[in-house]
mmCIF file of C-alpha atoms (C1' of nucleotides) and ligand atoms in Angstrom:
data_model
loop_
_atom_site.group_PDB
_atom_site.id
_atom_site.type_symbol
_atom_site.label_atom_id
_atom_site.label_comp_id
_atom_site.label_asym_id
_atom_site.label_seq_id
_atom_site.Cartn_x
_atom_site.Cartn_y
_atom_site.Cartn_z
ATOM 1 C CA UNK A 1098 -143.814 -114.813 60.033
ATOM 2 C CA UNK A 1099 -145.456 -115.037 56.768
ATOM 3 C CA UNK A 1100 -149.027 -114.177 57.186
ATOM 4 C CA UNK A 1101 -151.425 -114.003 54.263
ATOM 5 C CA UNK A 1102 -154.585 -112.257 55.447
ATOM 6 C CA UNK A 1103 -152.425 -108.882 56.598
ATOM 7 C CA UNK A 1104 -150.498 -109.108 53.742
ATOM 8 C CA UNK A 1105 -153.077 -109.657 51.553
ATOM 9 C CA UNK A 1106 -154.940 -106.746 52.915
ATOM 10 C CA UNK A 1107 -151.523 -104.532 53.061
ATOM 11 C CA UNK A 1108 -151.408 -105.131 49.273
ATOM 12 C CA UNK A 1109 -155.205 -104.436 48.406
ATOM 13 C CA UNK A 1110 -154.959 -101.309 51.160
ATOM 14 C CA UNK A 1111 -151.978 -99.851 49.013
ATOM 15 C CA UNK A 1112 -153.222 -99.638 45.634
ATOM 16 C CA UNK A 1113 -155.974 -97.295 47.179
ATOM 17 C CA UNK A 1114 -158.840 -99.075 45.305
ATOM 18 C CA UNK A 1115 -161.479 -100.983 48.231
ATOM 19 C CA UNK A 1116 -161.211 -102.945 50.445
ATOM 20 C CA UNK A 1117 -163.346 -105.519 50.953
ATOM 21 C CA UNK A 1118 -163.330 -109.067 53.115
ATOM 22 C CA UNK A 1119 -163.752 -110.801 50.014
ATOM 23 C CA UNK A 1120 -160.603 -109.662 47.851
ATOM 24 C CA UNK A 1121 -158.878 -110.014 51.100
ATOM 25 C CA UNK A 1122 -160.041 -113.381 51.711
ATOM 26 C CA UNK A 1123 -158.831 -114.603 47.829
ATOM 27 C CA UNK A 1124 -156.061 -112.805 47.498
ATOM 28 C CA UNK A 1125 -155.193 -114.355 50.962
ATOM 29 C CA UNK A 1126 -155.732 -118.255 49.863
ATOM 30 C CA UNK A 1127 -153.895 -117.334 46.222
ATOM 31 C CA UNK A 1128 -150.683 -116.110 48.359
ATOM 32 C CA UNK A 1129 -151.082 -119.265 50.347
ATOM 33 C CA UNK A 1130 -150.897 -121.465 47.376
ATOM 34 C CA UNK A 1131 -147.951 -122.732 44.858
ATOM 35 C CA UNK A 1132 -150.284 -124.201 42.637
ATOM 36 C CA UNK A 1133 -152.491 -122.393 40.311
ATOM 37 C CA UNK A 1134 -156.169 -122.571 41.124
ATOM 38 C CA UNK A 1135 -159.516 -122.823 40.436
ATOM 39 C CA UNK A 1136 -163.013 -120.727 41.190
ATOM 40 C CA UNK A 1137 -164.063 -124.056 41.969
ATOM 41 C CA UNK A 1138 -160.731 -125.191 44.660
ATOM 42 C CA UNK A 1139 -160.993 -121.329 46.060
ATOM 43 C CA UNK A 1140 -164.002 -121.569 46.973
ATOM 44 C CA UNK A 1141 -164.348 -124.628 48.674
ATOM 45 C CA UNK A 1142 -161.249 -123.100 50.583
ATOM 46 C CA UNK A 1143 -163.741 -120.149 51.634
ATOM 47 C CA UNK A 1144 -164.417 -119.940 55.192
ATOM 48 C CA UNK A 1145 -167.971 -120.659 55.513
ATOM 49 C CA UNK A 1146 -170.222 -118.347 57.611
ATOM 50 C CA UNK A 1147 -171.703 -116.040 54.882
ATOM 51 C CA UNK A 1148 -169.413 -117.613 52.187
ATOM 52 C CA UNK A 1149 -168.986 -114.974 49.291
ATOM 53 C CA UNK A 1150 -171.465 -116.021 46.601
ATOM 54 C CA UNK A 1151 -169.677 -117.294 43.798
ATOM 55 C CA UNK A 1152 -170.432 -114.586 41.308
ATOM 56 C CA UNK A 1153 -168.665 -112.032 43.228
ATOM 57 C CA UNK A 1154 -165.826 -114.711 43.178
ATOM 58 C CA UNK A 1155 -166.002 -114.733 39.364
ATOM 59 C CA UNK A 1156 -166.138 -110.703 40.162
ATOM 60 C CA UNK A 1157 -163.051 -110.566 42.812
ATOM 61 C CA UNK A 1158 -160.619 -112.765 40.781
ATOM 62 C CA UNK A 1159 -161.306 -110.714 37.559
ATOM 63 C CA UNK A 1160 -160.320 -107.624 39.761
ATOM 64 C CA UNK A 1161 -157.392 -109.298 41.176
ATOM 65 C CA UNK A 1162 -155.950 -110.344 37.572
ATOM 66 C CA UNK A 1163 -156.928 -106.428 36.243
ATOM 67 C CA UNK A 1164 -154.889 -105.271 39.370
ATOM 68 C CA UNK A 1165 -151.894 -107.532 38.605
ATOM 69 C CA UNK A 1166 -152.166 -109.360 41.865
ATOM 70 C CA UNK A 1167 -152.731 -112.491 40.171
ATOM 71 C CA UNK A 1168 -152.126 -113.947 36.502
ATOM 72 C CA UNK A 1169 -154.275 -116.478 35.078
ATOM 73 C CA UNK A 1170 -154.187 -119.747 33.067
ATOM 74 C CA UNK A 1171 -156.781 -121.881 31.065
ATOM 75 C CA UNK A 1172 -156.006 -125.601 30.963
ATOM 76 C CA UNK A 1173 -156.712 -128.193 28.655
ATOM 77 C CA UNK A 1174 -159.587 -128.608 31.132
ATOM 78 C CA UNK A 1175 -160.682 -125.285 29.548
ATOM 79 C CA UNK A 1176 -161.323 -124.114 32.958
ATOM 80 C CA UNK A 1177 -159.044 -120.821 34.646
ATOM 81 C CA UNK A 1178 -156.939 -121.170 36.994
ATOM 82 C CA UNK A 1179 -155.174 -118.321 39.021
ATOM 83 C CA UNK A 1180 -151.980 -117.714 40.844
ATOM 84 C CA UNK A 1181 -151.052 -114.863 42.632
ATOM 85 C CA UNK A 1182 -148.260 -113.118 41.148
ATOM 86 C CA UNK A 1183 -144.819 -113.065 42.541
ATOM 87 C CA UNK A 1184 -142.279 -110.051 41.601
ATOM 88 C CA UNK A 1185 -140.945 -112.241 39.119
ATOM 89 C CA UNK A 1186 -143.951 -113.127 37.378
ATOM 90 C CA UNK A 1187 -143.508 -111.553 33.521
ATOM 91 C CA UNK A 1188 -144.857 -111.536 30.187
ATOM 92 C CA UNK A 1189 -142.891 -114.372 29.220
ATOM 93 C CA UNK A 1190 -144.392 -116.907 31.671
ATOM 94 C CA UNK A 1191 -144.554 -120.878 31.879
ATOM 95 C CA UNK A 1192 -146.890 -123.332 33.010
ATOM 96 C CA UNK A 1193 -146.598 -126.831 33.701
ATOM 97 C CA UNK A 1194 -149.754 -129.088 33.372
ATOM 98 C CA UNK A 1195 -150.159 -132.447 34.471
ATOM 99 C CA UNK A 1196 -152.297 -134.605 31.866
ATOM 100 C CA UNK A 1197 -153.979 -137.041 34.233
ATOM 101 C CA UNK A 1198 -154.804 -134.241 37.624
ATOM 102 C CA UNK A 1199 -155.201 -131.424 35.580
ATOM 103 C CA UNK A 1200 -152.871 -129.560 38.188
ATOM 104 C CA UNK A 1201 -151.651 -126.662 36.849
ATOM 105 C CA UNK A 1202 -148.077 -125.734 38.556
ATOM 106 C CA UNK A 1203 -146.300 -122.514 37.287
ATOM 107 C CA UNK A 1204 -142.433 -122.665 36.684
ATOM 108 C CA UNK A 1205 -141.490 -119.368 37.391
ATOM 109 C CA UNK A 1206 -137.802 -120.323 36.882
ATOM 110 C CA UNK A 1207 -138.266 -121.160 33.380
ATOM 111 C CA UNK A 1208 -138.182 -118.345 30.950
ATOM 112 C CA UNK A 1209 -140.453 -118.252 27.250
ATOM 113 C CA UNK A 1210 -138.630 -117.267 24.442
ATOM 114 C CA UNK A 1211 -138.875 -118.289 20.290
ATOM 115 C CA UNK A 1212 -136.217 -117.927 17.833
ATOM 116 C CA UNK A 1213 -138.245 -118.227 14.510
ATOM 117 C CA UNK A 1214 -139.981 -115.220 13.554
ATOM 118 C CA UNK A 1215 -143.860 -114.511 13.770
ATOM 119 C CA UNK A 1216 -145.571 -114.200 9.966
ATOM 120 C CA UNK A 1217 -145.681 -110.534 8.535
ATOM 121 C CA UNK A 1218 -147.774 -108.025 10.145
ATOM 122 C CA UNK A 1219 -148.293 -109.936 13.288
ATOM 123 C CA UNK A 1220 -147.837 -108.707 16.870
ATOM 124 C CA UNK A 1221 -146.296 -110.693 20.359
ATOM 125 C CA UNK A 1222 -147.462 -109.199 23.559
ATOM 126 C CA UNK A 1223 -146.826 -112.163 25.720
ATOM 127 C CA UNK A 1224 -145.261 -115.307 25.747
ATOM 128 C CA UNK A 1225 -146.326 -118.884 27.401
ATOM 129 C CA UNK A 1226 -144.879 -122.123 27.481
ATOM 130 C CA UNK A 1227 -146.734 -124.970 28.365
ATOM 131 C CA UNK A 1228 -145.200 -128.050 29.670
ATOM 132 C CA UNK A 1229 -147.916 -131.406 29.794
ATOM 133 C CA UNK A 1230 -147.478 -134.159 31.324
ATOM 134 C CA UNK A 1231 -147.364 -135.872 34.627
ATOM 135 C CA UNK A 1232 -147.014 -134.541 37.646
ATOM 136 C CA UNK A 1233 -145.127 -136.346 40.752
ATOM 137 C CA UNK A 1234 -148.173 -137.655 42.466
ATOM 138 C CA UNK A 1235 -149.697 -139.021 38.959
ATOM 139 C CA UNK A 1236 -146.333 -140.101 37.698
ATOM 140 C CA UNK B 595 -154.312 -130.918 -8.365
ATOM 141 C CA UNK B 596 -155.324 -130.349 -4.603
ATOM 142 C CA UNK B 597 -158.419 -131.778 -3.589
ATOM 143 C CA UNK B 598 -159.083 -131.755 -0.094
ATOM 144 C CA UNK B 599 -162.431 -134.292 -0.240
ATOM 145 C CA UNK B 600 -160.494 -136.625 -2.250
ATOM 146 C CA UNK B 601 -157.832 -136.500 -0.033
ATOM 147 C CA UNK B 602 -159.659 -137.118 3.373
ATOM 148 C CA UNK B 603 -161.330 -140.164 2.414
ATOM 149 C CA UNK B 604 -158.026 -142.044 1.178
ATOM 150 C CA UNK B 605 -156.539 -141.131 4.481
ATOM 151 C CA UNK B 606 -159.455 -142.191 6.512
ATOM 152 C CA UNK B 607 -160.239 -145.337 4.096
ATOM 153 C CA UNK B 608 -156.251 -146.185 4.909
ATOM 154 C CA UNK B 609 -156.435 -145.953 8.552
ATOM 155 C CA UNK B 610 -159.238 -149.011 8.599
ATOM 156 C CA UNK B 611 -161.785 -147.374 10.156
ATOM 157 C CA UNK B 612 -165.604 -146.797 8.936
ATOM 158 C CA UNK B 613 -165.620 -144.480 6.283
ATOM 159 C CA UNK B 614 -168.488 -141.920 6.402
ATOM 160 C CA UNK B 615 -169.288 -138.612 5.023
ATOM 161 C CA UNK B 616 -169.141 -136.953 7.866
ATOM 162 C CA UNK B 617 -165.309 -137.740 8.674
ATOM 163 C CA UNK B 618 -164.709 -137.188 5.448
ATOM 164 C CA UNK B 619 -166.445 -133.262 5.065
ATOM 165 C CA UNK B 620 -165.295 -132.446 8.574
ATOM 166 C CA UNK B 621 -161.268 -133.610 7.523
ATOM 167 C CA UNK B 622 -161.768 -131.823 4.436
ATOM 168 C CA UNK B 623 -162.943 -128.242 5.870
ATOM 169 C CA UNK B 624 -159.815 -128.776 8.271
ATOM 170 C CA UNK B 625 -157.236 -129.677 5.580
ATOM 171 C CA UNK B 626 -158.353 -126.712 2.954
ATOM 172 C CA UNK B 627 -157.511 -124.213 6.463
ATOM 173 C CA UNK B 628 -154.622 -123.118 7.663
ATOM 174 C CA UNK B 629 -155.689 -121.482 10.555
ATOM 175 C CA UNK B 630 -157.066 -123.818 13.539
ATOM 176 C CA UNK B 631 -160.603 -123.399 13.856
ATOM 177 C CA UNK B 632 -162.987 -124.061 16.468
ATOM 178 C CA UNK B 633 -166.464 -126.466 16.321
ATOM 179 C CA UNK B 634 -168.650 -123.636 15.411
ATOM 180 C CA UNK B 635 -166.694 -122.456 12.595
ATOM 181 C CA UNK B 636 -166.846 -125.921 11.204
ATOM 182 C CA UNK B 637 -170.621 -126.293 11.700
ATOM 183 C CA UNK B 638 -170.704 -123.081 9.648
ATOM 184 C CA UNK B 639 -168.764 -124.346 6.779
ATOM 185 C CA UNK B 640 -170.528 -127.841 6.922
ATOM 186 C CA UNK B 641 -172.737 -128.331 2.902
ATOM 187 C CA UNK B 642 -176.254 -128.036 4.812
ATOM 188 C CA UNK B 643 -178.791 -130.048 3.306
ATOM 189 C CA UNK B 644 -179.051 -132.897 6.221
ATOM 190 C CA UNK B 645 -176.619 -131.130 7.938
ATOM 191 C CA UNK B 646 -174.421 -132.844 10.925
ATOM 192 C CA UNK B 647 -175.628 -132.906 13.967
ATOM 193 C CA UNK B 648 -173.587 -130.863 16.574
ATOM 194 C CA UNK B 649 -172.741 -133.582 18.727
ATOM 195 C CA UNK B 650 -171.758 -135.975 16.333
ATOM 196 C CA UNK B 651 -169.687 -133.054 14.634
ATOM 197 C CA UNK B 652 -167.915 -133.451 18.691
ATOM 198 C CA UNK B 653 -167.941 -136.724 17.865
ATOM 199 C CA UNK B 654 -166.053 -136.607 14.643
ATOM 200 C CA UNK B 655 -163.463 -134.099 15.826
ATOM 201 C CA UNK B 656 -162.617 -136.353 18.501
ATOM 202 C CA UNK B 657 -162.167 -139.320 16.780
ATOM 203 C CA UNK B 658 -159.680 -137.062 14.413
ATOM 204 C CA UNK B 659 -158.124 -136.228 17.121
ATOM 205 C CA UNK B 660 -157.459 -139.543 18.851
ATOM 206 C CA UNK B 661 -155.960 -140.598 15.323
ATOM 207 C CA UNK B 662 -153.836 -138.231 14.908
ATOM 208 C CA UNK B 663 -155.166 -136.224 11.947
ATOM 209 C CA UNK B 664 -155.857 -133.411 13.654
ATOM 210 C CA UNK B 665 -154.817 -131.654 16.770
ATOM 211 C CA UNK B 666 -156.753 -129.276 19.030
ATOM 212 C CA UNK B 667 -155.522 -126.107 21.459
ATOM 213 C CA UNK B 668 -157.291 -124.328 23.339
ATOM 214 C CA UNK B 669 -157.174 -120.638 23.587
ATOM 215 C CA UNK B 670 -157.760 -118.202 26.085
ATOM 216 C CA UNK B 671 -161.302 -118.042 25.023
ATOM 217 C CA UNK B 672 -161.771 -121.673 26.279
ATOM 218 C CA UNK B 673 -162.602 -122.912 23.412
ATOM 219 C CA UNK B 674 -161.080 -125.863 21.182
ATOM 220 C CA UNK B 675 -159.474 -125.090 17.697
ATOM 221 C CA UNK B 676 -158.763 -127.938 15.688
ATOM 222 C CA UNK B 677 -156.580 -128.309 12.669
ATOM 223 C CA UNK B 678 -155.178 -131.030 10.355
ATOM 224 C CA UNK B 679 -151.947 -132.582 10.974
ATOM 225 C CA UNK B 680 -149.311 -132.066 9.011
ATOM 226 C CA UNK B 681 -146.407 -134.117 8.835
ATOM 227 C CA UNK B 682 -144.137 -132.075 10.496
ATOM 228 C CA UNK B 683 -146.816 -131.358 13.543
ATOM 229 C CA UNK B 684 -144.895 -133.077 16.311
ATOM 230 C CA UNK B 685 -145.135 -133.320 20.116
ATOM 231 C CA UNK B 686 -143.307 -130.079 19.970
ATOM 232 C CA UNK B 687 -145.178 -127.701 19.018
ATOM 233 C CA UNK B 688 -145.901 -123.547 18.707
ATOM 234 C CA UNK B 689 -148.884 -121.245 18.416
ATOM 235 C CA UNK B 690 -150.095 -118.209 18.011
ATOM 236 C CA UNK B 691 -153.111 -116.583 19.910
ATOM 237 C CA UNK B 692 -155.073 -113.132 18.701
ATOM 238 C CA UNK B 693 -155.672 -111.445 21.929
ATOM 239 C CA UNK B 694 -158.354 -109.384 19.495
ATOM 240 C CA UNK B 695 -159.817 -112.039 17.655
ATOM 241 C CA UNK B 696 -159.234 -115.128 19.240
ATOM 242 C CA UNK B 697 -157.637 -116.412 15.875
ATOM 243 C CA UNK B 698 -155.672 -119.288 16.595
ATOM 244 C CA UNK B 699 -152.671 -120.086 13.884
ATOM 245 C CA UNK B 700 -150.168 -122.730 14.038
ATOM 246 C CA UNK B 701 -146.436 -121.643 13.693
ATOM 247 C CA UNK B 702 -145.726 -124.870 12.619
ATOM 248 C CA UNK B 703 -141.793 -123.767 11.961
ATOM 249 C CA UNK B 704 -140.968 -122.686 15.129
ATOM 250 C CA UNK B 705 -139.772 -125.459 17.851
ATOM 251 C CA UNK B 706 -141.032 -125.161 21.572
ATOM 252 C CA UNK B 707 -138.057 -126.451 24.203
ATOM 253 C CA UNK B 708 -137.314 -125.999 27.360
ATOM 254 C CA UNK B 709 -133.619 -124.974 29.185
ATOM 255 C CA UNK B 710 -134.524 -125.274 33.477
ATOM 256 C CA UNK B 711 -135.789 -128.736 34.816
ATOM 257 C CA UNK B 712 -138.951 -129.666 36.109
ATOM 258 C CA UNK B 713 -139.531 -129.897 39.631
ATOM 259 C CA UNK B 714 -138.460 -133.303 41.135
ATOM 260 C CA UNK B 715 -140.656 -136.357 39.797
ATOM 261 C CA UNK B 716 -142.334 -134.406 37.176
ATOM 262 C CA UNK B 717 -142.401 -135.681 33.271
ATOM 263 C CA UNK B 718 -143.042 -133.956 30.367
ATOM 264 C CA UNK B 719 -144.824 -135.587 27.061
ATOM 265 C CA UNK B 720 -146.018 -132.051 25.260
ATOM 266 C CA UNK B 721 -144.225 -128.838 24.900
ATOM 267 C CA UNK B 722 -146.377 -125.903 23.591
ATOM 268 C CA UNK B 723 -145.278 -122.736 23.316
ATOM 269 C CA UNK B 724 -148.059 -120.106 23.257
ATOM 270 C CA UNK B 725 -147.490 -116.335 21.487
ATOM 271 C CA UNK B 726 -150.120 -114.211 22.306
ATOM 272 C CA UNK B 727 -150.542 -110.888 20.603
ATOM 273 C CA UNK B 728 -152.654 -109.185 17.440
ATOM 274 C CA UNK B 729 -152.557 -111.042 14.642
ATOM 275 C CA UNK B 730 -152.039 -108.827 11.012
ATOM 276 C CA UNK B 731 -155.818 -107.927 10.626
ATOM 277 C CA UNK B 732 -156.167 -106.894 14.151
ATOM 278 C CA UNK B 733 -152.648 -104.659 14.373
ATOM 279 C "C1'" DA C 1058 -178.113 -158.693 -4.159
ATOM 280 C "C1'" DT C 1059 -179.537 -159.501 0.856
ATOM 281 C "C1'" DA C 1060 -179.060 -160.211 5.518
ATOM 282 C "C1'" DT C 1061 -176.230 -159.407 9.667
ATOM 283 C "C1'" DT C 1062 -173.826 -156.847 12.970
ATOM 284 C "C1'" DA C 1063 -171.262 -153.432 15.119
ATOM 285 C "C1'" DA C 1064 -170.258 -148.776 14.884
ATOM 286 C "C1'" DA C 1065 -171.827 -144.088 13.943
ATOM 287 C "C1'" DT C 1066 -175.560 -140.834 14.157
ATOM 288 C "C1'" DG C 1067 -179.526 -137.839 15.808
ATOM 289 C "C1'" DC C 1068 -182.121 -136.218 19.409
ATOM 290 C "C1'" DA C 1069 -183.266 -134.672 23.979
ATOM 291 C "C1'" DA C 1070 -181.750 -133.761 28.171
ATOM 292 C "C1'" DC C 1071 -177.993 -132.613 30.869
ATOM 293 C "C1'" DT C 1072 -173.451 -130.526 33.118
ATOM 294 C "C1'" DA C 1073 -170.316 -126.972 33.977
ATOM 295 C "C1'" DT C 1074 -168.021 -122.600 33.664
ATOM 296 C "C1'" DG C 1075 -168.700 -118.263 33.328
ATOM 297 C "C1'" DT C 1076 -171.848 -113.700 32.500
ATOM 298 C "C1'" DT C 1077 -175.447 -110.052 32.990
ATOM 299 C "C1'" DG C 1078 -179.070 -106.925 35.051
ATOM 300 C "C1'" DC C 1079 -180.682 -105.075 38.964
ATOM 301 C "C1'" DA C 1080 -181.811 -104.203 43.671
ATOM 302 C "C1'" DA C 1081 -179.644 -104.329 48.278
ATOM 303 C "C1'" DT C 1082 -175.521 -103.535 50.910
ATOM 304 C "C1'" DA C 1083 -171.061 -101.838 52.507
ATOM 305 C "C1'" DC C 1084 -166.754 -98.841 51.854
ATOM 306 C "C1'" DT C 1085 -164.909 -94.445 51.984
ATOM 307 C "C1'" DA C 1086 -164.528 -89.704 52.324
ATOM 308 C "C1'" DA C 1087 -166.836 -85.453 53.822
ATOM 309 C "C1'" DT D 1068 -173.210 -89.505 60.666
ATOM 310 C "C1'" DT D 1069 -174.409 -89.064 56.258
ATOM 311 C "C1'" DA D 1070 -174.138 -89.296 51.267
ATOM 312 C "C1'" DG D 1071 -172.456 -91.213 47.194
ATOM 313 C "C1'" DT D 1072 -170.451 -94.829 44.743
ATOM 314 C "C1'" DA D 1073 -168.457 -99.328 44.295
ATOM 315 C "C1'" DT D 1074 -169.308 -103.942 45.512
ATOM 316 C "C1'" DT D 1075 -172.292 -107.747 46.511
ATOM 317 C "C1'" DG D 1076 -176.100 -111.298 46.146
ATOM 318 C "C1'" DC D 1077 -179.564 -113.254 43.592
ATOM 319 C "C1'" DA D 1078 -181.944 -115.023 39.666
ATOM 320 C "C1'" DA D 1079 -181.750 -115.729 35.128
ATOM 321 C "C1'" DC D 1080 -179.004 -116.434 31.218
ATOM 322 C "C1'" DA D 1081 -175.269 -117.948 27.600
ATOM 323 C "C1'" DT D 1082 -172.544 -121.308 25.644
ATOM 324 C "C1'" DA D 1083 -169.212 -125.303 25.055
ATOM 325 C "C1'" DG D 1084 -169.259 -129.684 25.553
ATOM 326 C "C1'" DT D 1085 -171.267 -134.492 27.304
ATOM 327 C "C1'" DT D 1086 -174.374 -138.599 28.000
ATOM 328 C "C1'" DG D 1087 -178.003 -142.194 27.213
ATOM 329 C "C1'" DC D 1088 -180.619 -144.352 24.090
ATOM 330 C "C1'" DA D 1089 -183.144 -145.415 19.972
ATOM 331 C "C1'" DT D 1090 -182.309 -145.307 14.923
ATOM 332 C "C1'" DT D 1091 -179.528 -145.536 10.903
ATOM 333 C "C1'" DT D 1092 -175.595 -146.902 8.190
ATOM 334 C "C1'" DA D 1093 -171.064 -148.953 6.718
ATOM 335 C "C1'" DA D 1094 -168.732 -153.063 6.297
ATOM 336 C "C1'" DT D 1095 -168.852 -157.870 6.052
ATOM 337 C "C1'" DA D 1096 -170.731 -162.456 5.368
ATOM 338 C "C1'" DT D 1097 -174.075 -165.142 2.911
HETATM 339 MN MN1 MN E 2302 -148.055 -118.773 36.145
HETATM 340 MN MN1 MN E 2303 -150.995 -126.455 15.982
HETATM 341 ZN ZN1 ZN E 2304 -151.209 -134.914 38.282
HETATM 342 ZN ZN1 ZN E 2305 -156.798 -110.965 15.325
#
DNA sequence: ATATTAAATGCAACTATGTTGCAATACTAA
DNA sequence: TTAGTATTGCAACATAGTTGCATTTAATAT
């Protein structure tokens, strides 16, 4: 029985920092998702009532990605989107992105890796690939 | 004898289109750089006297783009880079991304591919690979 | 050289994503 | 229950990029 809200709040509970409906709430609807997602999708997904005010959005997803829950991706719509992270998820990470949607799917099977080496003096920390094209539904 | 003035107005006087300065400074500025740089920095560089206006400076770096003498990435500071084509630059292509600075550079020797297929129905037409990291000055 | 015409430019106003300061509120631990 | 601190909401802001429209300019025809 895979339930998002208790696990969502399991996870937040166990790291011993606060919690609060809203990083519940997120964290719940990033768990639920395959895709990687918007401020924009996430909160229309917000149940309404007192819907969190979209700063504290902004505010909760930043936490999330400092926490590790989730990772997060710009597009070529220059716009983040987030995913919660699954044990898997890594430094060396790829993304597909469909050209026409936007959608941005991650391919967790697919590992990032380069052969050539980076020029002198220069640092890797992480690694992406990025994949563009179509996706099924815009194919 | 490299002169990159000279140089952008043959290619854009070959391609067929209008011919006007600012194509020709803008191309320029991007073909004496090696790095890929963003709008602003271009605006920067731009002779002032009656300097371009920012939006057709958009303008202009869009119409590079769409033929093909330049190509723009966007880093995780959502914002575009653009640099000059070079031959070689191919639908295959790698970059790397100060996590300092925000320095984008082109590693135009290194080949981006891919080993695991893409979920069912999904195509691919771009493969970027993304190295994020410090880059010499900011090690 | 001059007139013609379509494309490129400048300007003002706009959109959208994301940020900041600060007062009000809600977790948590005593 | 209370106190103290982290989180939230709100308003205002920052910035990258876009759009509509009138004006200018490059290319072409005369
Ligand atoms: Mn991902
Ligand atoms: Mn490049
Ligand atoms: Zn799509
Ligand atoms: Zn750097």
């Amino acid at each position: 029985m895979f339930n998002p809200q208790k696990q969502a709040e399991e996870m937040i509970r166990r790291c011993g920092e606060r919690v609060t409906t809203g990083r519940i709430q997120v964290l719940a609807i990033l768990l639920a998702e395959q895709r990687a997602v918007t401020h924009h999708e996430i909160e229309k997904r917000l149940s309404d009532k007192p819907r969190l005010n979209r700063v504290t959005l902004y505010r909760v997803l930043e936490w999330l990605n400092e926490k590790c829950f989730v990772h997060k991706v710009v597009g070529d719509d220059r716009i983040w989107h987030f995913r919660a992270n699954s044990p898997t998820t890594y430094h060396q990470h790829a993304h597909f992105e469909c050209m026409r949607c936007t959608r941005v799917v991650c391919l967790d099977d697919m590992k990032a890796e380069y052969d050539s080496p980076l020029p002198a003096g220069y640092q890797s920390r992480e690694i992406e690939l990025r994949v563009k094209g179509l996706c099924a539904e815009c194919a």
